[in-house]
PDB file of C-alpha atoms in Angstrom:
ATOM      1  CA  MET A   1    -107.754  87.412 -50.240  1.00 49.00           C
ATOM      2  CA  ALA A   2    -105.560  90.379 -48.809  1.00 54.00           C
ATOM      3  CA  ARG A   3    -107.316  92.244 -45.836  1.00 56.00           C
ATOM      4  CA  PRO A   4    -107.580  95.861 -46.634  1.00 56.00           C
ATOM      5  CA  ASP A   5    -107.750  96.781 -42.826  1.00 54.00           C
ATOM      6  CA  LEU A   6    -104.176  95.534 -42.264  1.00 62.00           C
ATOM      7  CA  ILE A   7    -101.565  98.612 -41.554  1.00 74.00           C
ATOM      8  CA  ARG A   8     -99.096  98.111 -44.162  1.00 85.00           C
ATOM      9  CA  PRO A   9     -95.629  98.717 -43.339  1.00 90.00           C
ATOM     10  CA  PRO A  10     -92.980 100.832 -45.559  1.00 93.00           C
ATOM     11  CA  VAL A  11     -91.242  99.018 -47.955  1.00 96.00           C
ATOM     12  CA  VAL A  12     -87.211  99.882 -48.467  1.00 96.00           C
ATOM     13  CA  LEU A  13     -85.603  99.036 -51.671  1.00 96.00           C
ATOM     14  CA  TYR A  14     -81.868  97.906 -51.847  1.00 97.00           C
ATOM     15  CA  LEU A  15     -79.687  96.577 -54.625  1.00 96.00           C
ATOM     16  CA  ALA A  16     -78.099  93.486 -53.388  1.00 95.00           C
ATOM     17  CA  PHE A  17     -74.759  92.668 -54.773  1.00 95.00           C
ATOM     18  CA  SER A  18     -73.847  96.107 -55.517  1.00 95.00           C
ATOM     19  CA  GLU A  19     -71.728  98.609 -54.118  1.00 92.00           C
ATOM     20  CA  VAL A  20     -73.321 101.661 -56.006  1.00 91.00           C
ATOM     21  CA  ALA A  21     -77.118 102.680 -56.914  1.00 90.00           C
ATOM     22  CA  SER A  22     -77.049 100.923 -59.950  1.00 87.00           C
ATOM     23  CA  GLY A  23     -76.550  97.426 -61.006  1.00 90.00           C
ATOM     24  CA  GLY A  24     -77.373  94.465 -58.180  1.00 93.00           C
ATOM     25  CA  SER A  25     -80.525  92.759 -57.658  1.00 93.00           C
ATOM     26  CA  PRO A  26     -83.324  94.626 -56.363  1.00 94.00           C
ATOM     27  CA  ALA A  27     -85.033  93.568 -52.886  1.00 95.00           C
ATOM     28  CA  GLY A  28     -87.661  95.275 -51.128  1.00 97.00           C
ATOM     29  CA  VAL A  29     -87.368  94.853 -47.292  1.00 97.00           C
ATOM     30  CA  ALA A  30     -90.223  95.588 -44.891  1.00 96.00           C
ATOM     31  CA  VAL A  31     -89.108  95.098 -41.349  1.00 93.00           C
ATOM     32  CA  ASP A  32     -92.155  95.593 -39.377  1.00 91.00           C
ATOM     33  CA  ALA A  33     -94.333  92.960 -40.928  1.00 95.00           C
ATOM     34  CA  ALA A  34     -95.518  90.771 -38.052  1.00 94.00           C
ATOM     35  CA  GLY A  35     -99.473  91.708 -38.532  1.00 91.00           C
ATOM     36  CA  LEU A  36     -99.394  90.873 -42.113  1.00 94.00           C
ATOM     37  CA  ASP A  37    -101.070  87.835 -43.392  1.00 95.00           C
ATOM     38  CA  ALA A  38     -99.590  85.896 -46.668  1.00 95.00           C
ATOM     39  CA  GLU A  39    -102.268  87.287 -49.067  1.00 95.00           C
ATOM     40  CA  THR A  40    -101.240  90.867 -48.060  1.00 95.00           C
ATOM     41  CA  MET A  41     -97.443  89.958 -48.337  1.00 96.00           C
ATOM     42  CA  GLN A  42     -97.947  88.400 -51.826  1.00 96.00           C
ATOM     43  CA  GLN A  43     -99.803  91.414 -52.946  1.00 95.00           C
ATOM     44  CA  MET A  44     -97.368  93.872 -51.339  1.00 96.00           C
ATOM     45  CA  ALA A  45     -94.521  91.962 -53.245  1.00 96.00           C
ATOM     46  CA  ALA A  46     -96.341  92.176 -56.791  1.00 95.00           C
ATOM     47  CA  GLU A  47     -96.921  95.834 -56.170  1.00 95.00           C
ATOM     48  CA  VAL A  48     -93.010  96.433 -55.393  1.00 95.00           C
ATOM     49  CA  GLY A  49     -92.237  94.481 -58.352  1.00 94.00           C
ATOM     50  CA  ALA A  50     -88.700  93.131 -57.370  1.00 93.00           C
ATOM     51  CA  PRO A  51     -87.406  89.964 -57.494  1.00 91.00           C
ATOM     52  CA  ALA A  52     -87.888  89.594 -53.821  1.00 94.00           C
ATOM     53  CA  THR A  53     -89.486  91.402 -51.033  1.00 97.00           C
ATOM     54  CA  CYS A  54     -88.559  90.380 -47.529  1.00 97.00           C
ATOM     55  CA  PHE A  55     -91.142  90.618 -44.654  1.00 98.00           C
ATOM     56  CA  VAL A  56     -89.437  90.725 -41.353  1.00 97.00           C
ATOM     57  CA  THR A  57     -91.957  89.009 -38.824  1.00 96.00           C
ATOM     58  CA  GLY A  58     -89.726  88.815 -35.707  1.00 96.00           C
ATOM     59  CA  LEU A  59     -86.598  89.717 -34.222  1.00 96.00           C
ATOM     60  CA  ALA A  60     -85.025  88.509 -31.192  1.00 95.00           C
ATOM     61  CA  GLY A  61     -81.851  87.324 -29.733  1.00 92.00           C
ATOM     62  CA  GLY A  62     -80.023  87.615 -33.210  1.00 95.00           C
ATOM     63  CA  ILE A  63     -82.644  85.414 -34.796  1.00 97.00           C
ATOM     64  CA  ILE A  64     -84.357  87.177 -37.694  1.00 98.00           C
ATOM     65  CA  ASP A  65     -87.702  85.748 -38.797  1.00 98.00           C
ATOM     66  CA  VAL A  66     -88.661  86.615 -42.367  1.00 97.00           C
ATOM     67  CA  ARG A  67     -90.799  85.566 -45.599  1.00 97.00           C
ATOM     68  CA  PHE A  68     -89.561  85.942 -48.966  1.00 97.00           C
ATOM     69  CA  PHE A  69     -91.938  86.805 -51.904  1.00 96.00           C
ATOM     70  CA  SER A  70     -91.361  87.058 -55.579  1.00 92.00           C
ATOM     71  CA  THR A  71     -94.088  88.893 -57.632  1.00 92.00           C
ATOM     72  CA  THR A  72     -95.707  85.563 -57.893  1.00 90.00           C
ATOM     73  CA  THR A  73     -94.794  83.013 -55.088  1.00 90.00           C
ATOM     74  CA  GLU A  74     -93.272  82.670 -51.773  1.00 94.00           C
ATOM     75  CA  TYR A  75     -89.657  81.596 -51.619  1.00 90.00           C
ATOM     76  CA  GLY A  76     -88.355  79.210 -49.102  1.00 90.00           C
ATOM     77  CA  MET A  77     -85.135  81.079 -48.776  1.00 91.00           C
ATOM     78  CA  CYS A  78     -83.526  83.901 -50.852  1.00 92.00           C
ATOM     79  CA  GLY A  79     -79.787  84.829 -50.760  1.00 92.00           C
ATOM     80  CA  HIS A  80     -80.144  88.741 -52.511  1.00 93.00           C
ATOM     81  CA  GLY A  81     -82.935  89.176 -50.050  1.00 95.00           C
ATOM     82  CA  THR A  82     -80.946  88.142 -47.180  1.00 96.00           C
ATOM     83  CA  VAL A  83     -78.066  90.730 -47.923  1.00 96.00           C
ATOM     84  CA  GLY A  84     -80.706  93.240 -48.451  1.00 96.00           C
ATOM     85  CA  LEU A  85     -82.722  92.785 -45.417  1.00 96.00           C
ATOM     86  CA  VAL A  86     -79.451  92.150 -43.094  1.00 97.00           C
ATOM     87  CA  THR A  87     -78.062  95.232 -44.513  1.00 97.00           C
ATOM     88  CA  SER A  88     -81.222  97.194 -43.830  1.00 96.00           C
ATOM     89  CA  LEU A  89     -81.571  96.120 -40.268  1.00 96.00           C
ATOM     90  CA  ILE A  90     -78.283  97.039 -39.754  1.00 96.00           C
ATOM     91  CA  GLU A  91     -78.398 100.597 -41.292  1.00 95.00           C
ATOM     92  CA  GLN A  92     -81.558 101.378 -39.144  1.00 94.00           C
ATOM     93  CA  GLU A  93     -79.293  99.805 -35.859  1.00 94.00           C
ATOM     94  CA  MET A  94     -81.992  97.235 -34.851  1.00 95.00           C
ATOM     95  CA  VAL A  95     -79.154  95.015 -35.272  1.00 95.00           C
ATOM     96  CA  VAL A  96     -75.718  96.289 -34.217  1.00 94.00           C
ATOM     97  CA  PRO A  97     -72.561  94.622 -34.763  1.00 94.00           C
ATOM     98  CA  GLY A  98     -69.689  94.056 -32.031  1.00 93.00           C
ATOM     99  CA  ALA A  99     -66.477  96.277 -31.336  1.00 92.00           C
ATOM    100  CA  ASP A 100     -64.783  94.239 -34.356  1.00 94.00           C
ATOM    101  CA  GLY A 101     -67.523  94.781 -36.472  1.00 93.00           C
ATOM    102  CA  ARG A 102     -68.984  91.504 -36.703  1.00 95.00           C
ATOM    103  CA  VAL A 103     -72.290  89.996 -35.670  1.00 96.00           C
ATOM    104  CA  ASP A 104     -73.718  86.378 -36.099  1.00 96.00           C
ATOM    105  CA  LEU A 105     -77.350  85.922 -36.946  1.00 98.00           C
ATOM    106  CA  VAL A 106     -79.871  83.340 -37.708  1.00 98.00           C
ATOM    107  CA  VAL A 107     -82.403  83.921 -40.727  1.00 97.00           C
ATOM    108  CA  ARG A 108     -85.484  81.888 -40.369  1.00 97.00           C
ATOM    109  CA  SER A 109     -87.629  81.373 -43.371  1.00 95.00           C
ATOM    110  CA  ALA A 110     -90.175  79.000 -44.940  1.00 93.00           C
ATOM    111  CA  GLY A 111     -87.251  76.844 -46.238  1.00 89.00           C
ATOM    112  CA  GLY A 112     -85.266  76.472 -42.845  1.00 93.00           C
ATOM    113  CA  ALA A 113     -82.471  78.612 -40.923  1.00 95.00           C
ATOM    114  CA  THR A 114     -79.661  80.012 -42.393  1.00 95.00           C
ATOM    115  CA  GLU A 115     -76.648  80.961 -40.446  1.00 96.00           C
ATOM    116  CA  VAL A 116     -75.297  84.622 -41.332  1.00 97.00           C
ATOM    117  CA  GLU A 117     -72.109  86.395 -40.439  1.00 96.00           C
ATOM    118  CA  VAL A 118     -71.837  90.162 -40.828  1.00 96.00           C
ATOM    119  CA  ARG A 119     -68.420  91.417 -41.305  1.00 94.00           C
ATOM    120  CA  CYS A 120     -68.242  95.379 -41.528  1.00 93.00           C
ATOM    121  CA  ARG A 121     -65.554  96.593 -43.733  1.00 90.00           C
ATOM    122  CA  TRP A 122     -62.995  99.311 -43.325  1.00 88.00           C
ATOM    123  CA  ASP A 123     -65.339 102.039 -44.677  1.00 90.00           C
ATOM    124  CA  GLY A 124     -68.027 100.371 -42.184  1.00 89.00           C
ATOM    125  CA  ARG A 125     -70.386  98.989 -44.710  1.00 93.00           C
ATOM    126  CA  PRO A 126     -71.694  95.543 -43.667  1.00 95.00           C
ATOM    127  CA  GLU A 127     -70.700  92.340 -45.787  1.00 96.00           C
ATOM    128  CA  VAL A 128     -73.254  89.726 -45.339  1.00 97.00           C
ATOM    129  CA  TRP A 129     -72.150  86.168 -45.655  1.00 97.00           C
ATOM    130  CA  MET A 130     -74.468  83.456 -45.633  1.00 96.00           C
ATOM    131  CA  ASP A 131     -73.214  79.981 -44.577  1.00 95.00           C
ATOM    132  CA  LEU A 132     -74.958  77.457 -46.887  1.00 93.00           C
ATOM    133  CA  ALA A 133     -74.918  73.634 -47.472  1.00 91.00           C
ATOM    134  CA  PRO A 134     -72.939  72.305 -50.459  1.00 93.00           C
ATOM    135  CA  ALA A 135     -75.187  71.707 -53.287  1.00 93.00           C
ATOM    136  CA  SER A 136     -75.869  68.071 -54.535  1.00 92.00           C
ATOM    137  CA  PHE A 137     -76.031  67.129 -58.319  1.00 95.00           C
ATOM    138  CA  GLU A 138     -77.704  64.831 -60.788  1.00 94.00           C
ATOM    139  CA  PRO A 139     -77.959  64.619 -64.344  1.00 94.00           C
ATOM    140  CA  GLY A 140     -79.985  67.242 -66.024  1.00 94.00           C
ATOM    141  CA  GLY A 141     -82.027  65.007 -68.077  1.00 94.00           C
ATOM    142  CA  VAL A 142     -82.379  67.270 -70.908  1.00 96.00           C
ATOM    143  CA  ASP A 143     -81.797  67.626 -74.574  1.00 97.00           C
ATOM    144  CA  PRO A 144     -79.136  70.003 -75.148  1.00 97.00           C
ATOM    145  CA  ALA A 145     -80.622  71.111 -78.600  1.00 97.00           C
ATOM    146  CA  GLU A 146     -83.913  71.929 -76.897  1.00 96.00           C
ATOM    147  CA  VAL A 147     -82.118  73.876 -74.216  1.00 97.00           C
ATOM    148  CA  ALA A 148     -80.287  75.881 -76.930  1.00 97.00           C
ATOM    149  CA  ALA A 149     -83.675  76.514 -78.633  1.00 96.00           C
ATOM    150  CA  LEU A 150     -85.257  77.838 -75.671  1.00 97.00           C
ATOM    151  CA  LEU A 151     -82.224  80.304 -75.208  1.00 97.00           C
ATOM    152  CA  GLY A 152     -82.396  81.468 -78.702  1.00 97.00           C
ATOM    153  CA  VAL A 153     -78.835  80.239 -79.545  1.00 97.00           C
ATOM    154  CA  ALA A 154     -77.270  77.196 -81.543  1.00 96.00           C
ATOM    155  CA  THR A 155     -76.350  74.388 -80.052  1.00 97.00           C
ATOM    156  CA  ASP A 156     -72.992  74.565 -80.521  1.00 95.00           C
ATOM    157  CA  CYS A 157     -72.759  77.764 -78.077  1.00 96.00           C
ATOM    158  CA  LEU A 158     -73.027  75.176 -75.226  1.00 97.00           C
ATOM    159  CA  ASP A 159     -69.759  73.493 -73.940  1.00 96.00           C
ATOM    160  CA  ALA A 160     -70.342  70.000 -74.905  1.00 94.00           C
ATOM    161  CA  THR A 161     -67.182  68.932 -72.950  1.00 95.00           C
ATOM    162  CA  LEU A 162     -68.954  69.814 -69.531  1.00 96.00           C
ATOM    163  CA  PRO A 163     -72.256  68.394 -68.508  1.00 96.00           C
ATOM    164  CA  ILE A 164     -75.696  69.875 -67.805  1.00 97.00           C
ATOM    165  CA  GLU A 165     -76.612  69.005 -64.461  1.00 97.00           C
ATOM    166  CA  ARG A 166     -79.468  69.564 -62.148  1.00 97.00           C
ATOM    167  CA  THR A 167     -78.989  70.699 -58.490  1.00 92.00           C
ATOM    168  CA  VAL A 168     -81.455  70.560 -55.592  1.00 84.00           C
ATOM    169  CA  SER A 169     -81.129  72.930 -52.557  1.00 78.00           C
ATOM    170  CA  ASP A 170     -83.385  75.921 -51.933  1.00 79.00           C
ATOM    171  CA  PHE A 171     -84.222  76.166 -55.117  1.00 86.00           C
ATOM    172  CA  THR A 172     -83.534  73.528 -58.027  1.00 93.00           C
ATOM    173  CA  HIS A 173     -81.171  75.093 -60.772  1.00 96.00           C
ATOM    174  CA  LEU A 174     -80.273  73.475 -64.219  1.00 98.00           C
ATOM    175  CA  ILE A 175     -76.659  74.405 -64.831  1.00 98.00           C
ATOM    176  CA  VAL A 176     -75.725  75.001 -68.583  1.00 98.00           C
ATOM    177  CA  PRO A 177     -72.108  75.804 -69.362  1.00 97.00           C
ATOM    178  CA  PHE A 178     -71.200  77.873 -72.427  1.00 97.00           C
ATOM    179  CA  HIS A 179     -68.004  77.989 -74.600  1.00 92.00           C
ATOM    180  CA  ASP A 180     -67.146  81.774 -74.155  1.00 92.00           C
ATOM    181  CA  LEU A 181     -68.688  85.183 -73.082  1.00 93.00           C
ATOM    182  CA  SER A 182     -69.873  86.165 -76.815  1.00 93.00           C
ATOM    183  CA  ALA A 183     -71.858  82.966 -76.807  1.00 94.00           C
ATOM    184  CA  MET A 184     -73.491  83.564 -73.585  1.00 95.00           C
ATOM    185  CA  ALA A 185     -74.243  87.341 -74.278  1.00 93.00           C
ATOM    186  CA  ALA A 186     -76.135  86.190 -77.640  1.00 95.00           C
ATOM    187  CA  VAL A 187     -78.713  84.635 -75.565  1.00 96.00           C
ATOM    188  CA  VAL A 188     -82.272  85.825 -76.024  1.00 95.00           C
ATOM    189  CA  PRO A 189     -84.724  83.383 -74.365  1.00 94.00           C
ATOM    190  CA  ASP A 190     -88.293  82.521 -74.955  1.00 91.00           C
ATOM    191  CA  PHE A 191     -89.109  83.408 -71.533  1.00 96.00           C
ATOM    192  CA  ALA A 192     -92.691  82.352 -71.690  1.00 95.00           C
ATOM    193  CA  GLY A 193     -91.735  79.062 -73.506  1.00 95.00           C
ATOM    194  CA  LEU A 194     -88.595  78.745 -70.919  1.00 96.00           C
ATOM    195  CA  ALA A 195     -90.962  79.218 -67.775  1.00 97.00           C
ATOM    196  CA  GLY A 196     -93.434  76.320 -69.361  1.00 97.00           C
ATOM    197  CA  TRP A 197     -90.780  74.177 -69.807  1.00 97.00           C
ATOM    198  CA  CYS A 198     -89.077  74.726 -66.546  1.00 97.00           C
ATOM    199  CA  ARG A 199     -92.314  73.865 -64.626  1.00 96.00           C
ATOM    200  CA  ARG A 200     -92.849  70.850 -66.686  1.00 96.00           C
ATOM    201  CA  ILE A 201     -89.226  69.301 -65.910  1.00 96.00           C
ATOM    202  CA  GLY A 202     -89.274  70.766 -62.377  1.00 96.00           C
ATOM    203  CA  VAL A 203     -86.697  73.340 -62.594  1.00 96.00           C
ATOM    204  CA  ASP A 204     -86.703  77.003 -60.713  1.00 95.00           C
ATOM    205  CA  THR A 205     -83.999  78.717 -62.426  1.00 96.00           C
ATOM    206  CA  VAL A 206     -81.696  77.977 -65.593  1.00 97.00           C
ATOM    207  CA  ALA A 207     -78.189  79.013 -64.353  1.00 98.00           C
ATOM    208  CA  LEU A 208     -75.943  79.553 -67.569  1.00 98.00           C
ATOM    209  CA  ILE A 209     -72.122  79.856 -66.842  1.00 97.00           C
ATOM    210  CA  VAL A 210     -68.506  80.533 -68.568  1.00 95.00           C
ATOM    211  CA  THR A 211     -65.205  80.485 -67.187  1.00 90.00           C
ATOM    212  CA  ASP A 212     -63.551  81.888 -70.310  1.00 83.00           C
ATOM    213  CA  VAL A 213     -63.866  85.483 -68.851  1.00 83.00           C
ATOM    214  CA  ALA A 214     -62.190  88.486 -70.767  1.00 69.00           C
ATOM    215  CA  ASP A 215     -61.197  90.479 -67.469  1.00 72.00           C
ATOM    216  CA  ASP A 216     -59.211  89.984 -64.239  1.00 72.00           C
ATOM    217  CA  ASP A 217     -62.102  91.062 -62.128  1.00 86.00           C
ATOM    218  CA  HIS A 218     -64.124  87.913 -61.958  1.00 92.00           C
ATOM    219  CA  ASP A 219     -63.263  84.244 -61.843  1.00 94.00           C
ATOM    220  CA  TYR A 220     -66.576  83.056 -63.860  1.00 95.00           C
ATOM    221  CA  ARG A 221     -69.492  84.966 -65.408  1.00 95.00           C
ATOM    222  CA  CYS A 222     -73.063  83.825 -65.098  1.00 96.00           C
ATOM    223  CA  ARG A 223     -76.869  84.610 -66.034  1.00 97.00           C
ATOM    224  CA  ASP A 224     -79.851  83.289 -63.924  1.00 97.00           C
ATOM    225  CA  LEU A 225     -82.865  82.737 -65.866  1.00 97.00           C
ATOM    226  CA  CYS A 226     -85.781  82.562 -63.500  1.00 94.00           C
ATOM    227  CA  PRO A 227     -89.209  82.978 -65.178  1.00 95.00           C
ATOM    228  CA  ALA A 228     -90.737  80.174 -63.746  1.00 93.00           C
ATOM    229  CA  VAL A 229     -90.594  81.639 -60.093  1.00 89.00           C
ATOM    230  CA  GLY A 230     -91.711  85.122 -61.442  1.00 87.00           C
ATOM    231  CA  THR A 231     -88.396  87.003 -62.654  1.00 89.00           C
ATOM    232  CA  ASP A 232     -87.312  86.764 -66.303  1.00 95.00           C
ATOM    233  CA  GLU A 233     -83.789  87.200 -65.476  1.00 95.00           C
ATOM    234  CA  ALA A 234     -82.096  87.959 -62.035  1.00 92.00           C
ATOM    235  CA  ALA A 235     -79.063  90.219 -61.793  1.00 93.00           C
ATOM    236  CA  ALA A 236     -77.573  88.663 -58.770  1.00 94.00           C
ATOM    237  CA  THR A 237     -78.556  85.243 -56.990  1.00 92.00           C
ATOM    238  CA  GLY A 238     -76.855  84.008 -53.785  1.00 91.00           C
ATOM    239  CA  THR A 239     -78.276  80.887 -53.601  1.00 91.00           C
ATOM    240  CA  THR A 240     -77.536  80.015 -57.418  1.00 94.00           C
ATOM    241  CA  ASN A 241     -73.895  81.223 -57.035  1.00 95.00           C
ATOM    242  CA  ARG A 242     -73.554  78.568 -54.262  1.00 95.00           C
ATOM    243  CA  ALA A 243     -74.652  76.068 -56.869  1.00 95.00           C
ATOM    244  CA  LEU A 244     -72.210  77.330 -59.337  1.00 96.00           C
ATOM    245  CA  ALA A 245     -69.294  77.295 -56.960  1.00 95.00           C
ATOM    246  CA  CYS A 246     -70.130  73.706 -55.822  1.00 95.00           C
ATOM    247  CA  TRP A 247     -70.418  72.762 -59.606  1.00 96.00           C
ATOM    248  CA  LEU A 248     -67.006  74.211 -60.309  1.00 95.00           C
ATOM    249  CA  VAL A 249     -65.424  72.272 -57.853  1.00 94.00           C
ATOM    250  CA  ARG A 250     -67.228  69.057 -58.844  1.00 93.00           C
ATOM    251  CA  GLN A 251     -65.737  69.548 -62.419  1.00 94.00           C
ATOM    252  CA  ASP A 252     -62.473  70.514 -61.435  1.00 91.00           C
ATOM    253  CA  LEU A 253     -62.339  73.784 -62.868  1.00 91.00           C
ATOM    254  CA  LEU A 254     -60.492  77.036 -61.846  1.00 86.00           C
ATOM    255  CA  GLY A 255     -58.030  74.774 -60.017  1.00 85.00           C
ATOM    256  CA  LEU A 256     -60.740  74.440 -57.309  1.00 84.00           C
ATOM    257  CA  GLY A 257     -60.442  70.320 -57.200  1.00 80.00           C
ATOM    258  CA  VAL A 258     -57.306  71.093 -54.816  1.00 87.00           C
ATOM    259  CA  ASP A 259     -58.133  70.673 -50.789  1.00 89.00           C
ATOM    260  CA  GLY A 260     -57.990  74.006 -49.388  1.00 92.00           C
ATOM    261  CA  TYR A 261     -59.962  77.386 -48.975  1.00 92.00           C
ATOM    262  CA  HIS A 262     -60.901  79.188 -52.355  1.00 93.00           C
ATOM    263  CA  VAL A 263     -62.573  82.369 -52.873  1.00 93.00           C
ATOM    264  CA  LEU A 264     -64.330  83.177 -55.980  1.00 94.00           C
ATOM    265  CA  VAL A 265     -65.487  86.363 -57.716  1.00 95.00           C
ATOM    266  CA  ALA A 266     -68.690  85.988 -60.191  1.00 95.00           C
ATOM    267  CA  GLY A 267     -69.780  88.569 -62.408  1.00 94.00           C
ATOM    268  CA  GLN A 268     -73.596  88.683 -62.995  1.00 95.00           C
ATOM    269  CA  GLY A 269     -76.261  90.910 -64.546  1.00 94.00           C
ATOM    270  CA  ILE A 270     -73.646  92.307 -67.006  1.00 93.00           C
ATOM    271  CA  GLU A 271     -75.661  91.582 -69.805  1.00 93.00           C
ATOM    272  CA  MET A 272     -78.758  93.167 -68.304  1.00 92.00           C
ATOM    273  CA  GLY A 273     -76.897  96.393 -67.916  1.00 92.00           C
ATOM    274  CA  GLN A 274     -77.194  95.507 -64.072  1.00 93.00           C
ATOM    275  CA  PRO A 275     -73.638  94.612 -63.081  1.00 93.00           C
ATOM    276  CA  SER A 276     -73.212  92.699 -59.767  1.00 95.00           C
ATOM    277  CA  VAL A 277     -70.578  90.864 -57.726  1.00 94.00           C
ATOM    278  CA  VAL A 278     -71.112  88.046 -55.862  1.00 95.00           C
ATOM    279  CA  CYS A 279     -68.650  86.285 -53.871  1.00 95.00           C
ATOM    280  CA  SER A 280     -68.245  82.790 -52.651  1.00 96.00           C
ATOM    281  CA  GLU A 281     -65.837  80.957 -50.067  1.00 95.00           C
ATOM    282  CA  VAL A 282     -65.533  77.517 -50.677  1.00 95.00           C
ATOM    283  CA  GLU A 283     -63.778  74.948 -48.192  1.00 95.00           C
ATOM    284  CA  VAL A 284     -62.673  71.787 -50.127  1.00 94.00           C
ATOM    285  CA  VAL A 285     -61.812  68.584 -48.303  1.00 95.00           C
ATOM    286  CA  ASP A 286     -60.817  65.273 -50.299  1.00 92.00           C
ATOM    287  CA  SER A 287     -61.758  67.264 -53.431  1.00 89.00           C
ATOM    288  CA  GLN A 288     -65.384  67.734 -52.279  1.00 91.00           C
ATOM    289  CA  VAL A 289     -66.966  70.751 -51.035  1.00 93.00           C
ATOM    290  CA  ALA A 290     -67.073  70.825 -47.239  1.00 94.00           C
ATOM    291  CA  ARG A 291     -68.644  74.103 -46.779  1.00 94.00           C
ATOM    292  CA  VAL A 292     -69.651  77.135 -48.841  1.00 95.00           C
ATOM    293  CA  TRP A 293     -70.383  80.845 -47.939  1.00 96.00           C
ATOM    294  CA  VAL A 294     -71.904  83.380 -50.181  1.00 96.00           C
ATOM    295  CA  GLY A 295     -71.820  87.122 -49.535  1.00 95.00           C
ATOM    296  CA  GLY A 296     -71.647  90.859 -50.697  1.00 95.00           C
ATOM    297  CA  VAL A 297     -73.004  94.221 -49.872  1.00 96.00           C
ATOM    298  CA  ALA A 298     -76.307  95.846 -50.633  1.00 96.00           C
ATOM    299  CA  THR A 299     -76.930  99.503 -51.387  1.00 96.00           C
ATOM    300  CA  ARG A 300     -80.338 101.461 -50.627  1.00 96.00           C
ATOM    301  CA  ILE A 301     -81.964 103.019 -53.351  1.00 93.00           C
ATOM    302  CA  GLY A 302     -85.187 104.361 -51.735  1.00 78.00           C
ATOM    303  CA  PRO A 303     -87.379 105.597 -51.040  1.00 76.00           C
TER     304      PRO A 303
END
C-alpha cells in the first residue's frame, strides 16, 4: 500500500520522439524520487496516465538510476521514457554535455544497464541515443487468422510472404508484417481480447510493420499495440523499433542485408493522430546485426 506520508516530487511531462508539442509518446519524469516506495510510484504512474512514468532515484558520475512504470506495472526498461528523462535532466542542467555537445551516460533500471549517448544538435536540442543489444528471434507460434481477427482485419491484409516472429529482449514482441499502409491503417483491435491473448501466449506487445510506405520521410511504418502492459497503443516505442530494425535485417528488406552501417527512420503513431519519428542506426557484419542504436528527441509539454 502506498504511504501517504511520503513527499511526492513533481512530475514533468514530455513527448518522446517528437520535435513539437504534439505527437510522440507521453512520458512523465520525476527527477527526485529516491524516497518513494514502489507502491507510491505505481500509484503516481496510474494518476499520470502516461504509457511510462520515470522515477529517478539516483544520479552520480554519469550513472542514472531510474524505475519505469506504466499505469499498471513496472517495466524493466523503457526506450521512450529514457529519451524523456535524459532530456529532462539536460534541460534542468543536472546533466551537462561537453563542449562538443556530447555526453555518455548509463541508465540503470530493473532490466539492467543501458549505455546512452547524448548528441546535441546545431539548435542545441539533445538527441538521446540508446545502445541496445541486438534482438533475437524465434517462430511466432500463432495462427495468422487468429491474429487478424484480433486486429479486426481480414487474414489477407497480412503479408503471407514474411513470417510472424517473436523476439525477446527488454520486452517480448510479436512482429506482424502487413501488405500495405491501407491494410495497417484499417486495424481496429479488440484490445480487451488482445490483452488476454497476449498474456496467454507470453507477449508484451504486438508490433505491426509495413515497408510499402507512401512517402519519402520514412523507411517503414509501424504500430505497437500494448494492452497487455497497460497501454492500448503506443505512439512511439524505442525498444520495439530496435526489434523491428533487427527483423528487417533478418528478412533482408530495404537493402539491410548488406554489411555496413545503416540508418532507418520509422513513422509511428500516425494512425493515432500522434505522429512520431524513431531513428535507428544498425551496424551489420556478416549479414547479422552487430550493434543497434535507437534515438530521437523529446519535447516538454508541461506542467
